[in-house]
XYZ file of C-alpha atoms in Angstrom:
735
model
C 68.070 172.256 80.985
C 71.133 173.235 79.055
C 73.805 171.152 78.812
C 77.184 171.730 79.058
C 79.413 172.612 75.939
C 81.950 169.206 74.898
C 85.186 169.773 75.825
C 87.386 169.236 73.037
C 90.316 166.214 73.266
C 88.302 163.970 75.218
C 89.880 162.191 77.631
C 90.017 158.754 77.641
C 87.793 156.947 80.115
C 88.883 155.643 83.546
C 86.663 153.631 85.014
C 85.411 149.499 85.678
C 84.007 148.537 82.578
C 79.914 147.993 83.010
C 79.280 149.961 86.068
C 77.662 152.313 83.625
C 76.682 156.157 83.816
C 78.029 156.350 87.566
C 80.784 155.169 87.552
C 81.839 157.188 83.835
C 84.526 159.834 83.615
C 83.744 162.071 80.901
C 83.946 165.655 80.151
C 81.105 166.086 78.928
C 78.557 163.731 80.514
C 76.574 164.334 84.134
C 78.297 163.715 87.272
C 79.084 160.046 87.934
C 75.608 158.753 89.602
C 73.794 155.716 90.337
C 72.169 154.373 87.103
C 68.730 155.795 85.907
C 69.889 159.085 87.305
C 71.300 160.835 84.900
C 71.107 164.102 82.456
C 67.118 164.974 82.548
C 66.244 162.495 85.490
C 66.477 163.209 89.340
C 66.769 160.850 92.284
C 63.437 160.116 93.736
C 62.507 162.459 96.110
C 65.209 165.331 95.083
C 61.992 167.630 94.570
C 61.617 169.080 91.312
C 63.856 169.648 88.317
C 66.039 172.783 89.278
C 66.004 175.600 87.142
C 68.298 178.942 87.185
C 66.929 182.225 88.392
C 65.896 184.271 85.254
C 65.541 181.244 82.927
C 62.416 180.523 80.967
C 59.913 178.188 81.496
C 57.934 175.843 79.147
C 55.877 178.124 76.947
C 51.877 177.041 77.093
C 49.251 177.640 74.417
C 47.362 181.223 74.942
C 44.399 181.540 75.772
C 41.535 180.670 73.086
C 44.900 179.337 70.823
C 43.707 175.409 71.033
C 41.561 174.537 67.749
C 38.064 172.945 68.449
C 37.901 169.405 68.387
C 36.779 167.855 64.877
C 33.125 166.816 64.344
C 31.785 163.520 65.855
C 31.442 162.199 62.642
C 35.256 162.912 61.754
C 36.601 162.791 65.476
C 39.852 159.789 65.821
C 39.859 157.035 67.917
C 40.450 157.624 71.055
C 44.400 156.768 71.736
C 45.233 155.109 75.118
C 47.282 156.841 77.177
C 50.592 157.082 76.851
C 52.719 154.972 79.759
C 54.175 156.950 82.980
C 57.438 157.088 82.929
C 58.572 156.586 86.392
C 62.248 156.891 87.257
C 64.233 153.905 87.751
C 64.150 152.582 91.536
C 67.655 151.541 92.276
C 68.129 148.786 94.791
C 68.960 149.381 98.141
C 72.389 149.903 99.337
C 72.151 150.572 102.906
C 70.695 147.231 103.535
C 73.973 145.510 102.177
C 77.599 144.299 103.147
C 79.463 145.000 100.443
C 83.223 143.829 100.457
C 85.502 146.064 98.526
C 89.404 145.591 97.255
C 88.920 146.492 93.543
C 88.580 145.386 90.801
C 86.761 143.033 92.952
C 83.401 143.138 95.014
C 80.926 141.387 96.886
C 77.902 142.662 98.023
C 75.446 140.505 100.308
C 71.851 141.042 102.345
C 72.861 139.901 106.050
C 70.921 136.905 105.286
C 73.960 135.687 103.720
C 72.914 133.493 100.956
C 73.338 134.629 97.855
C 69.924 134.617 95.600
C 70.731 136.262 92.996
C 68.308 139.325 93.938
C 68.630 142.981 93.925
C 72.562 143.845 93.643
C 73.587 140.600 95.391
C 76.904 138.576 93.863
C 80.411 138.874 93.152
C 81.811 141.304 90.753
C 84.784 142.144 88.845
C 85.365 145.080 87.178
C 82.265 145.467 87.275
C 80.401 142.835 86.151
C 78.665 140.054 88.025
C 80.716 136.777 87.645
C 78.703 134.766 90.362
C 74.704 135.964 90.900
C 73.835 133.311 93.029
C 75.428 130.875 95.947
C 72.652 128.834 97.878
C 73.806 126.455 100.845
C 71.936 123.799 102.152
C 72.919 121.210 105.058
C 70.488 117.862 104.758
C 68.226 119.424 102.539
C 68.285 122.613 104.949
C 69.067 125.937 104.548
C 71.198 127.671 107.660
C 69.015 129.742 110.020
C 70.915 133.138 109.535
C 71.902 134.163 113.499
C 74.586 136.993 112.414
C 76.417 138.684 109.534
C 78.833 141.703 109.937
C 81.233 142.914 108.095
C 85.160 141.959 109.519
C 87.546 144.144 107.236
C 86.631 146.123 104.182
C 87.161 143.268 102.134
C 85.383 140.031 103.975
C 81.899 139.886 105.344
C 81.574 136.577 108.103
C 78.074 134.932 108.015
C 77.099 132.194 110.526
C 74.107 129.922 110.599
C 72.529 127.889 112.456
C 70.647 124.362 112.401
C 69.815 121.186 114.078
C 71.478 118.040 112.696
C 70.804 115.323 115.438
C 67.440 113.608 115.220
C 67.377 113.368 119.351
C 69.189 116.732 119.902
C 66.331 118.270 121.657
C 65.684 122.523 120.750
C 69.607 123.228 120.398
C 71.559 123.523 117.459
C 74.421 121.793 117.538
C 75.857 122.416 113.815
C 77.220 125.880 112.990
C 77.681 127.032 109.480
C 80.085 129.903 108.967
C 80.423 131.329 105.566
C 83.622 133.938 105.165
C 83.026 136.032 102.194
C 86.014 137.865 100.254
C 85.813 140.519 97.713
C 88.462 138.687 95.786
C 86.275 135.897 94.641
C 86.933 133.206 97.608
C 84.643 131.451 100.051
C 85.254 129.654 102.381
C 82.172 127.537 104.451
C 83.172 125.803 107.650
C 80.582 123.315 109.588
C 81.275 122.545 113.164
C 79.673 119.942 115.054
C 78.881 119.782 118.779
C 76.691 117.181 117.995
C 77.584 114.108 121.138
C 78.103 111.212 118.002
C 79.489 111.443 114.306
C 77.442 113.156 111.635
C 77.318 112.325 108.213
C 76.161 115.115 106.042
C 74.897 116.113 103.248
C 75.740 119.711 101.504
C 74.107 121.180 98.386
C 75.808 124.438 97.113
C 73.385 126.094 94.010
C 75.135 128.194 91.891
C 74.244 130.591 89.021
C 74.844 133.677 87.301
C 73.731 135.854 84.572
C 77.501 137.749 83.781
C 75.441 141.018 83.659
C 76.898 143.945 84.212
C 76.212 146.235 87.627
C 74.377 149.253 85.694
C 72.205 146.535 83.576
C 71.261 144.793 87.296
C 70.460 148.575 88.862
C 68.285 149.756 86.398
C 66.318 145.789 86.448
C 67.428 144.923 82.849
C 69.530 142.358 83.986
C 69.190 138.994 81.573
C 68.605 135.401 83.097
C 70.709 133.185 84.738
C 73.099 131.452 81.816
C 73.373 127.204 81.495
C 75.700 126.064 83.541
C 78.806 123.058 82.314
C 80.299 120.970 84.907
C 84.539 122.394 84.427
C 87.507 120.526 86.557
C 86.338 120.373 90.052
C 82.994 122.726 89.500
C 81.021 124.598 86.828
C 81.385 127.133 84.218
C 79.317 129.500 82.412
C 79.387 131.195 78.761
C 77.764 134.027 77.160
C 78.303 136.832 75.057
C 80.495 139.309 77.777
C 82.652 135.948 78.299
C 82.813 133.529 80.520
C 83.119 132.726 84.716
C 83.898 129.179 86.701
C 83.448 128.166 90.227
C 85.852 125.825 91.621
C 85.506 123.610 94.662
C 88.248 122.272 97.276
C 88.001 119.478 98.519
C 86.140 118.814 94.259
C 82.468 117.867 94.989
C 81.385 113.996 94.852
C 79.011 114.918 92.501
C 78.171 118.025 90.302
C 74.918 119.031 88.101
C 75.164 121.481 85.314
C 71.671 121.177 84.933
C 70.866 122.332 88.036
C 73.824 124.392 88.813
C 74.064 122.288 91.604
C 77.525 120.975 93.797
C 77.234 118.131 96.116
C 78.886 116.544 98.999
C 78.906 113.739 101.650
C 80.777 115.188 104.538
C 81.714 113.585 107.662
C 81.802 115.272 110.843
C 83.262 113.743 114.094
C 81.885 114.914 117.511
C 83.136 118.209 117.867
C 84.835 118.696 114.693
C 84.763 120.914 111.701
C 85.178 120.639 108.059
C 85.686 123.578 105.443
C 84.893 123.710 101.762
C 86.526 126.644 99.252
C 84.745 127.606 96.291
C 87.130 129.841 93.953
C 85.137 132.363 90.984
C 87.079 133.390 88.122
C 86.247 135.753 85.408
C 87.773 134.213 81.892
C 90.785 135.733 81.242
C 91.247 137.414 84.399
C 94.030 136.389 86.728
C 93.234 136.512 91.250
C 92.884 140.123 92.265
C 95.076 141.545 93.974
C 94.262 144.780 95.713
C 96.605 147.830 95.316
C 95.351 148.511 99.055
C 97.081 144.745 100.405
C 100.202 144.709 99.277
C 103.662 146.248 100.922
C 103.572 149.370 97.914
C 100.076 150.502 98.923
C 100.501 154.244 99.232
C 98.696 154.642 102.792
C 100.761 154.529 106.184
C 99.274 152.396 108.670
C 98.260 155.349 111.089
C 96.817 154.612 114.584
C 94.774 156.473 116.584
C 94.081 156.019 120.261
C 92.309 158.415 123.201
C 90.089 158.749 126.198
C 87.397 158.025 123.288
C 87.433 154.742 122.187
C 85.948 155.636 118.807
C 89.221 157.233 117.521
C 90.668 153.988 117.079
C 87.514 152.789 115.027
C 87.407 155.043 112.942
C 90.881 155.934 111.516
C 91.388 152.301 111.612
C 88.177 151.578 109.377
C 88.642 154.740 107.390
C 92.597 153.533 106.251
C 90.597 149.744 105.343
C 87.998 151.766 103.197
C 90.247 154.249 101.094
C 92.863 150.694 100.094
C 89.967 148.897 99.107
C 89.235 151.879 96.605
C 92.583 152.489 95.696
C 93.074 151.510 91.471
C 96.297 151.314 89.413
C 96.375 153.483 86.329
C 96.575 150.617 83.736
C 99.116 152.319 81.620
C 101.386 153.481 84.767
C 100.810 151.068 87.452
C 103.397 152.743 89.171
C 100.964 155.412 89.883
C 97.413 154.910 92.459
C 94.526 156.745 92.933
C 90.951 155.943 94.303
C 88.120 155.428 93.055
C 85.096 157.190 94.133
C 82.737 154.750 95.835
C 81.295 151.390 95.958
C 79.186 149.884 94.526
C 78.243 152.739 91.852
C 81.449 154.909 91.216
C 84.113 152.590 90.864
C 86.146 154.674 88.184
C 87.851 157.760 88.972
C 86.299 160.638 89.912
C 88.727 163.796 88.979
C 87.579 166.145 91.580
C 86.799 163.772 93.839
C 89.762 161.898 93.792
C 92.046 165.386 94.430
C 89.747 166.152 97.669
C 90.257 162.637 98.889
C 94.632 162.611 98.185
C 94.513 166.137 99.983
C 92.463 165.211 103.074
C 94.802 162.027 103.326
C 98.229 163.969 103.029
C 98.587 163.569 107.044
C 99.014 159.074 105.381
C 101.947 160.271 103.019
C 102.419 161.983 99.636
C 102.532 158.620 97.301
C 99.161 158.385 97.073
C 98.534 162.088 95.704
C 101.467 161.880 93.693
C 100.028 159.059 91.779
C 96.400 161.350 91.713
C 98.660 164.093 90.096
C 100.443 161.831 87.742
C 97.219 160.078 86.483
C 95.487 163.334 86.131
C 98.221 164.868 84.272
C 97.976 162.943 81.811
C 93.979 163.835 80.845
C 95.091 167.343 80.993
C 93.142 169.164 77.778
C 96.224 170.901 75.389
C 95.618 173.712 73.960
C 95.034 175.833 71.902
C 91.400 176.995 72.845
C 89.213 178.010 75.931
C 89.607 174.626 77.702
C 93.328 174.761 77.267
C 94.752 173.630 80.761
C 91.519 172.148 82.402
C 91.445 168.755 83.826
C 88.375 167.358 82.365
C 85.286 166.200 84.853
C 81.808 165.198 84.538
C 78.567 167.606 85.420
C 77.554 167.475 89.000
C 74.226 168.315 90.207
C 73.494 171.360 92.369
C 70.536 171.255 93.864
C 67.266 172.764 93.722
C 68.193 176.009 92.934
C 71.389 175.996 90.403
C 72.294 174.305 87.405
C 74.653 171.419 87.500
C 77.886 172.239 87.938
C 81.400 171.260 86.154
C 83.462 169.070 88.469
C 86.690 170.279 85.543
C 86.498 173.398 86.900
C 86.722 172.329 90.722
C 89.156 169.720 89.319
C 91.904 171.919 87.808
C 91.795 174.105 90.509
C 92.607 171.073 93.342
C 95.300 170.122 91.057
C 97.605 172.671 91.578
C 96.742 172.921 95.614
C 97.779 169.520 96.118
C 100.500 169.869 94.457
C 101.589 172.649 97.198
C 100.554 170.742 100.083
C 102.010 167.890 99.168
C 105.299 169.807 98.685
C 104.662 170.995 102.389
C 104.470 167.446 103.508
C 107.292 166.150 102.053
C 106.572 165.430 98.314
C 109.920 164.777 96.977
C 111.415 167.866 94.990
C 111.498 165.624 91.910
C 107.981 164.463 91.641
C 106.959 168.526 92.294
C 109.205 169.628 89.144
C 107.693 166.921 87.170
C 103.946 168.178 87.862
C 104.959 171.624 88.074
C 104.115 172.619 84.622
C 100.719 171.040 84.301
C 100.027 173.172 87.006
C 101.291 175.856 85.848
C 98.840 175.349 82.785
C 95.765 174.730 85.629
C 96.942 178.565 86.681
C 97.043 179.794 83.108
C 93.574 178.615 82.427
C 91.911 180.377 85.489
C 93.921 183.747 84.814
C 93.038 183.186 80.842
C 88.907 182.450 81.805
C 88.584 185.159 84.614
C 90.167 187.525 81.940
C 89.118 191.020 82.632
C 87.090 190.421 84.789
C 86.567 189.124 88.798
C 84.792 186.029 89.150
C 85.366 182.634 87.740
C 82.311 181.528 85.912
C 80.640 178.331 84.930
C 82.602 176.928 81.543
C 79.109 177.072 80.928
C 77.621 180.022 78.600
C 75.489 181.856 80.984
C 76.137 180.089 83.972
C 76.342 181.563 87.848
C 79.433 182.753 89.544
C 78.937 179.993 92.019
C 80.634 180.475 95.922
C 82.244 177.658 95.992
C 83.946 178.020 93.009
C 85.543 181.053 94.115
C 86.829 179.614 97.025
C 88.479 176.781 94.685
C 89.923 179.952 92.603
C 91.263 182.124 95.785
C 92.756 179.352 97.496
C 94.457 177.668 93.655
C 95.652 181.047 92.960
C 97.238 181.520 96.398
C 99.021 178.688 96.483
C 99.836 178.166 93.106
C 101.612 181.865 93.415
C 103.696 180.114 96.339
C 104.842 177.356 93.868
C 105.869 179.187 90.988
C 107.694 181.573 93.341
C 109.689 178.684 95.034
C 110.785 177.264 91.528
C 111.537 180.561 90.406
C 108.256 180.882 87.942
C 106.650 184.051 86.917
C 103.097 184.490 87.591
C 103.231 184.927 91.267
C 102.796 188.392 91.525
C 99.749 188.133 89.414
C 97.466 185.639 91.039
C 98.289 187.386 94.122
C 97.034 190.851 93.233
C 93.816 189.138 91.778
C 93.307 187.181 94.343
C 93.340 190.200 96.555
C 90.478 191.738 94.142
C 88.288 188.657 94.056
C 88.377 189.027 98.113
C 87.146 192.748 98.169
C 84.845 191.959 95.520
C 83.562 189.572 96.967
C 83.069 190.450 100.461
C 80.226 193.205 99.381
C 79.279 191.250 95.773
C 78.826 187.559 97.552
C 76.864 188.899 101.080
C 73.603 188.787 101.511
C 72.215 190.830 104.750
C 69.534 190.139 106.769
C 68.238 190.251 109.928
C 69.671 187.454 111.542
C 73.263 188.952 110.605
C 73.682 187.789 106.878
C 74.447 184.895 104.902
C 77.072 184.400 101.711
C 75.263 183.864 98.439
C 75.398 180.244 97.286
C 75.921 182.346 93.549
C 75.558 185.410 91.194
C 73.683 184.996 88.513
C 74.887 186.604 85.305
C 73.332 190.289 85.931
C 75.028 189.851 89.156
C 72.115 188.819 91.276
C 72.092 186.917 94.340
C 71.500 183.806 95.055
C 70.407 183.455 98.291
C 69.769 179.518 99.357
C 72.202 178.525 102.324
C 74.118 174.896 102.890
C 76.320 172.887 103.482
C 78.388 173.987 100.499
C 79.562 177.141 101.979
C 82.171 175.140 104.201
C 84.312 175.810 101.163
C 84.585 179.467 101.836
C 86.545 178.114 105.434
C 89.448 176.037 103.202
C 91.731 178.244 102.679
C 94.736 176.417 101.959
C 98.415 175.660 104.001
C 101.347 178.348 102.950
C 105.080 178.434 104.478
C 105.551 178.336 107.742
C 102.614 176.388 108.592
C 100.279 179.397 108.656
C 97.026 179.734 106.440
C 96.245 181.836 103.954
C 93.708 184.470 104.367
C 89.928 183.122 102.824
C 87.139 185.165 100.733
C 85.897 186.202 103.937
C 86.529 189.149 106.618
C 86.720 188.596 110.061
C 83.009 189.167 110.884
C 81.625 187.434 108.269
C 83.106 184.151 109.104
C 82.072 184.662 112.720
C 78.667 184.893 111.060
C 79.475 181.847 109.028
C 80.625 180.180 112.532
C 77.076 180.839 114.064
C 75.162 179.824 111.192
C 77.047 176.636 110.953
C 76.336 175.819 114.794
C 72.533 176.579 114.406
C 70.168 174.022 114.361
C 69.022 174.611 110.782
C 71.661 173.987 109.247
C 73.562 171.504 112.115
C 71.332 168.010 111.955
C 73.522 167.072 114.955
C 74.985 164.299 112.762
C 76.639 166.926 110.499
C 75.664 170.138 108.368
C 72.188 169.380 105.873
C 73.373 170.748 102.299
C 70.669 172.750 102.215
C 68.906 174.850 105.502
C 66.073 173.201 106.980
C 63.847 176.688 106.359
C 65.112 176.994 102.542
C 62.793 176.279 99.990
C 63.410 172.824 98.245
C 64.897 171.217 101.189
C 64.354 167.347 101.487
C 66.480 165.247 104.475
C 67.016 163.039 101.106
C 68.108 165.352 98.756
C 72.207 164.543 97.655
C 72.149 168.291 97.616
C 69.067 169.512 99.263
C 69.139 168.436 102.367
C 71.262 165.459 103.236
C 74.596 165.692 105.345
C 77.624 165.403 102.998
C 80.297 164.060 104.794
C 83.087 165.666 103.262
C 81.780 169.239 103.465
C 80.808 168.436 106.988
C 84.760 167.649 107.635
C 85.669 170.582 105.780
C 84.063 172.371 108.018
C 85.412 170.951 111.403
C 88.620 171.535 109.903
C 88.014 175.399 108.764
C 86.335 176.357 112.076
C 88.801 174.942 113.845
C 91.660 176.902 112.100
C 89.556 180.160 112.272
C 89.461 179.509 116.004
C 85.555 178.872 116.206
C 86.184 175.713 118.492
C 82.957 175.502 119.844
C 81.324 175.033 117.095
C 84.351 172.631 115.151
C 83.810 170.257 118.492
C 80.111 170.133 117.403
C 79.955 168.843 114.167
C 83.014 166.648 115.296
C 80.858 164.640 117.467
C 78.187 164.367 115.653
C 80.490 163.127 112.787
C 82.004 160.713 114.934
C 78.133 159.262 116.333
C 77.098 159.251 112.580
C 80.191 156.813 112.485
C 79.633 154.997 115.154
C 76.030 154.037 113.846
C 77.157 153.288 110.623
C 79.963 150.860 111.919
C 82.771 153.702 111.743
C 82.142 153.042 107.489
C 80.594 156.516 106.729
C 78.441 156.600 103.813
C 79.572 159.539 101.336
C 75.571 161.198 102.488
C 72.776 160.323 104.744
C 69.871 162.079 105.429
C 69.745 165.270 106.930
C 66.845 164.777 109.884
C 67.583 166.406 113.025
C 69.057 164.026 115.711
C 66.923 162.953 118.667
C 68.113 161.175 122.101
C 68.884 157.172 121.529
C 67.828 157.909 117.433
C 70.811 157.501 114.662
C 71.126 158.775 111.760
C 68.943 157.645 108.479
C 70.695 156.027 105.736
C 70.752 156.943 102.171
C 69.288 153.968 100.219
C 71.604 154.919 97.101
C 74.823 156.237 98.841
C 78.448 154.723 98.050
C 79.506 152.965 100.985
C 82.282 153.338 101.419
C 83.202 156.552 99.342
C 86.597 157.654 99.126
C 86.070 161.280 100.304
C 84.236 160.080 103.763
C 86.863 157.367 104.371
C 89.544 160.806 103.733
C 87.502 162.573 105.903
C 87.895 160.463 109.214
C 91.330 160.956 108.227
C 90.879 164.979 108.050
C 88.783 165.205 111.448
C 91.087 163.366 113.420
C 94.752 164.997 112.087
C 92.616 168.574 112.633
C 92.048 167.398 116.449
C 96.278 167.627 116.525
C 96.980 170.956 114.070
C 99.691 169.163 112.233
C 101.295 172.218 109.832
C 104.353 171.124 108.381
C 106.479 172.891 105.784
C 108.653 170.065 105.228
C 111.150 172.350 102.725
C 111.759 174.334 105.035
C 112.068 171.943 107.558
C 109.528 172.611 110.107
C 106.456 171.307 111.842
C 103.616 173.750 113.901
C 101.039 172.107 115.745
C 97.558 173.885 116.334
C 95.726 171.514 117.963
C 91.823 172.103 119.205
C 93.071 173.371 122.448
C 88.929 172.625 123.622
C 90.035 169.026 123.071
C 86.203 167.913 122.256
C 87.373 164.388 122.472
C 89.834 164.226 125.317
C 93.312 163.312 124.848
C 94.398 161.874 121.549
C 97.112 160.052 120.419
C 98.325 159.728 115.889
C 100.859 156.750 115.564
C 102.021 156.341 111.903
C 101.653 159.144 110.231
C 104.287 160.960 107.726
C 105.792 164.582 107.582
C 108.644 164.999 105.537
C 108.761 161.186 104.754
C 109.164 159.808 107.585
C 106.716 158.413 110.634
C 105.694 161.354 112.310
C 103.560 161.119 115.940
C 101.959 164.001 118.463
C 100.059 163.458 121.213
C 97.252 165.960 122.452
C 96.412 165.596 126.067
C 93.608 167.142 128.043
C 94.464 170.353 128.742
C 94.899 170.762 124.971
C 98.619 170.947 124.638
C 100.187 168.616 121.637
C 103.445 166.817 121.832
C 105.435 165.461 118.965
C 106.415 161.779 119.830
C 108.202 160.508 116.595
C 109.879 162.752 113.771
C 112.080 162.415 110.789
C 115.148 163.570 111.997
C 115.630 167.483 111.614
C 112.426 168.266 111.432
C 112.355 171.536 113.799
C 108.842 172.222 116.070
C 108.202 175.529 114.758
C 106.631 178.049 117.564
């Protein structure tokens, strides 16, 4: 498969060191993805290497063109067959509990003990600072009875054991472990024994100081030797060092065994606690951005007839806060990492998309994300001048990988324009306007005298979703330019009109079922007819002034047909939209772009269908996502299998999915605020409400949102009528 040509002026990497190719920001490399699935390899089970229609297959020798074998006397000895190369088997994430407070992670199984197997351990900046932490009480491991996340950054593990010799079958000691992503673990022993207990407690520790990429690919080295350090142990290797300190200090520390020991006295009904603190050399305590007063995300709350809405919004905001990162060179600017554990760095298109979906929580995240990416914009001259660089993304079995830099460049002016509608300060908008102008100039220059925006890769296709992103950027960008008296708006609107006219003919594939939008056009104009959830972007038209949605690429009849297709069993799995319809060639329910449910695309479809008036289809997809969220403990992964929902069933997790993921968490915000239909125009001092009148979840109240920089609360009653209950002074309700 041909590689995308490199961009000039490569932007600096923005990632947590050591997380491997899956979290690398590169304007030339492949999409961030789990180690072992880079360019030229695929996730296990996703089918053959994608081939764009019209590309040549590898040539084969013509018949009769093979030379005869040499005579037996000179025939060379048989060589052993080459070893079979198998794709790397990633450690699964779906069975782990992942505590996140970037740059800190703590990854555990439901057994509670950290054994150093798989991904288990404490991480800082993508490096495993502690791999093993095993607790024994009176020479025995506690019996694991429960493990659960109590917040995005911590998990609680409970084990029991019988310590009294004559206590019968019931356990009389409970061992509770609370593990934090910041590198802290508290181990508490609770006694129910009728007499005092004196219990020896041992904690066995070890680490390899390996980075996450090495661990994922199975190339992490052995554990390092330990040495006694203050009130704990420390390890030193080529990659640096780490230490564990204990409070209270242990009565004994054995470096050769990596062991800390205590003799603890527990009175009847009493408790005692040990605290371990894990630190990486040269790094201070983890101070997660989302846990400080300056977090850019409002603490909104949802309540209503369906109790699941409270958990979904609360968990979504917690996960978003856990994924926040600061720009190291500009600490006041924050943005979202793509997801844990594989993608703990910046992915430009996803950071912009997530910031856009979370505008109801305030414009601070949008401002930080835009400023951070503005500093990466490629300078001129040249065909890439004005682009926001981004990696390539796999597009499934029918298209070559696409450039997320194109998507990010088109999302930049869209996010800026919509953030202004939600209340982004004028000073910030004016500061970022030149970057948006350069993005729009790149768009018009790249289109040139044509109609469609092609791939940056020579000979690449004209993708349907790329035209949708470009059309939205042109219309919202034109409004932005007009608002500040900048030239170019009229030309963008004229091109958008020409694009709409051509798209409705060229990209529509007629069939017996009423037709469908093509996934792309080949360079010679042939449609690629495969149909999947990516078509949801055709419904995402964007927000103009006075709370009005921008026009879309499809006409009314085509939009109605798209809504019908999204409501069909071929696309709607009951848990959300499949990435590829079940009847399409190459469908794989676990294919991350060829059949799995990707939460972001389903949420975009729900919002777009609701805006277009197709509430029945929107409500069905919304209820499916909400049921999936409940099955995942309201922490939605970025994707899960597209298997059909059955009575009493649960969605099948994807073993390599990030969870939490920025776009999945942000989708929870978009889904619930869509029900209220909030369409603000802060510069005009108005807000319009267009609620989903079919109230698919019954009554719902949203409090603590942000519009025009002030708290905003709204309630949608059971009759589908929305009422503003709190708003900024002077903000008028539009008709």
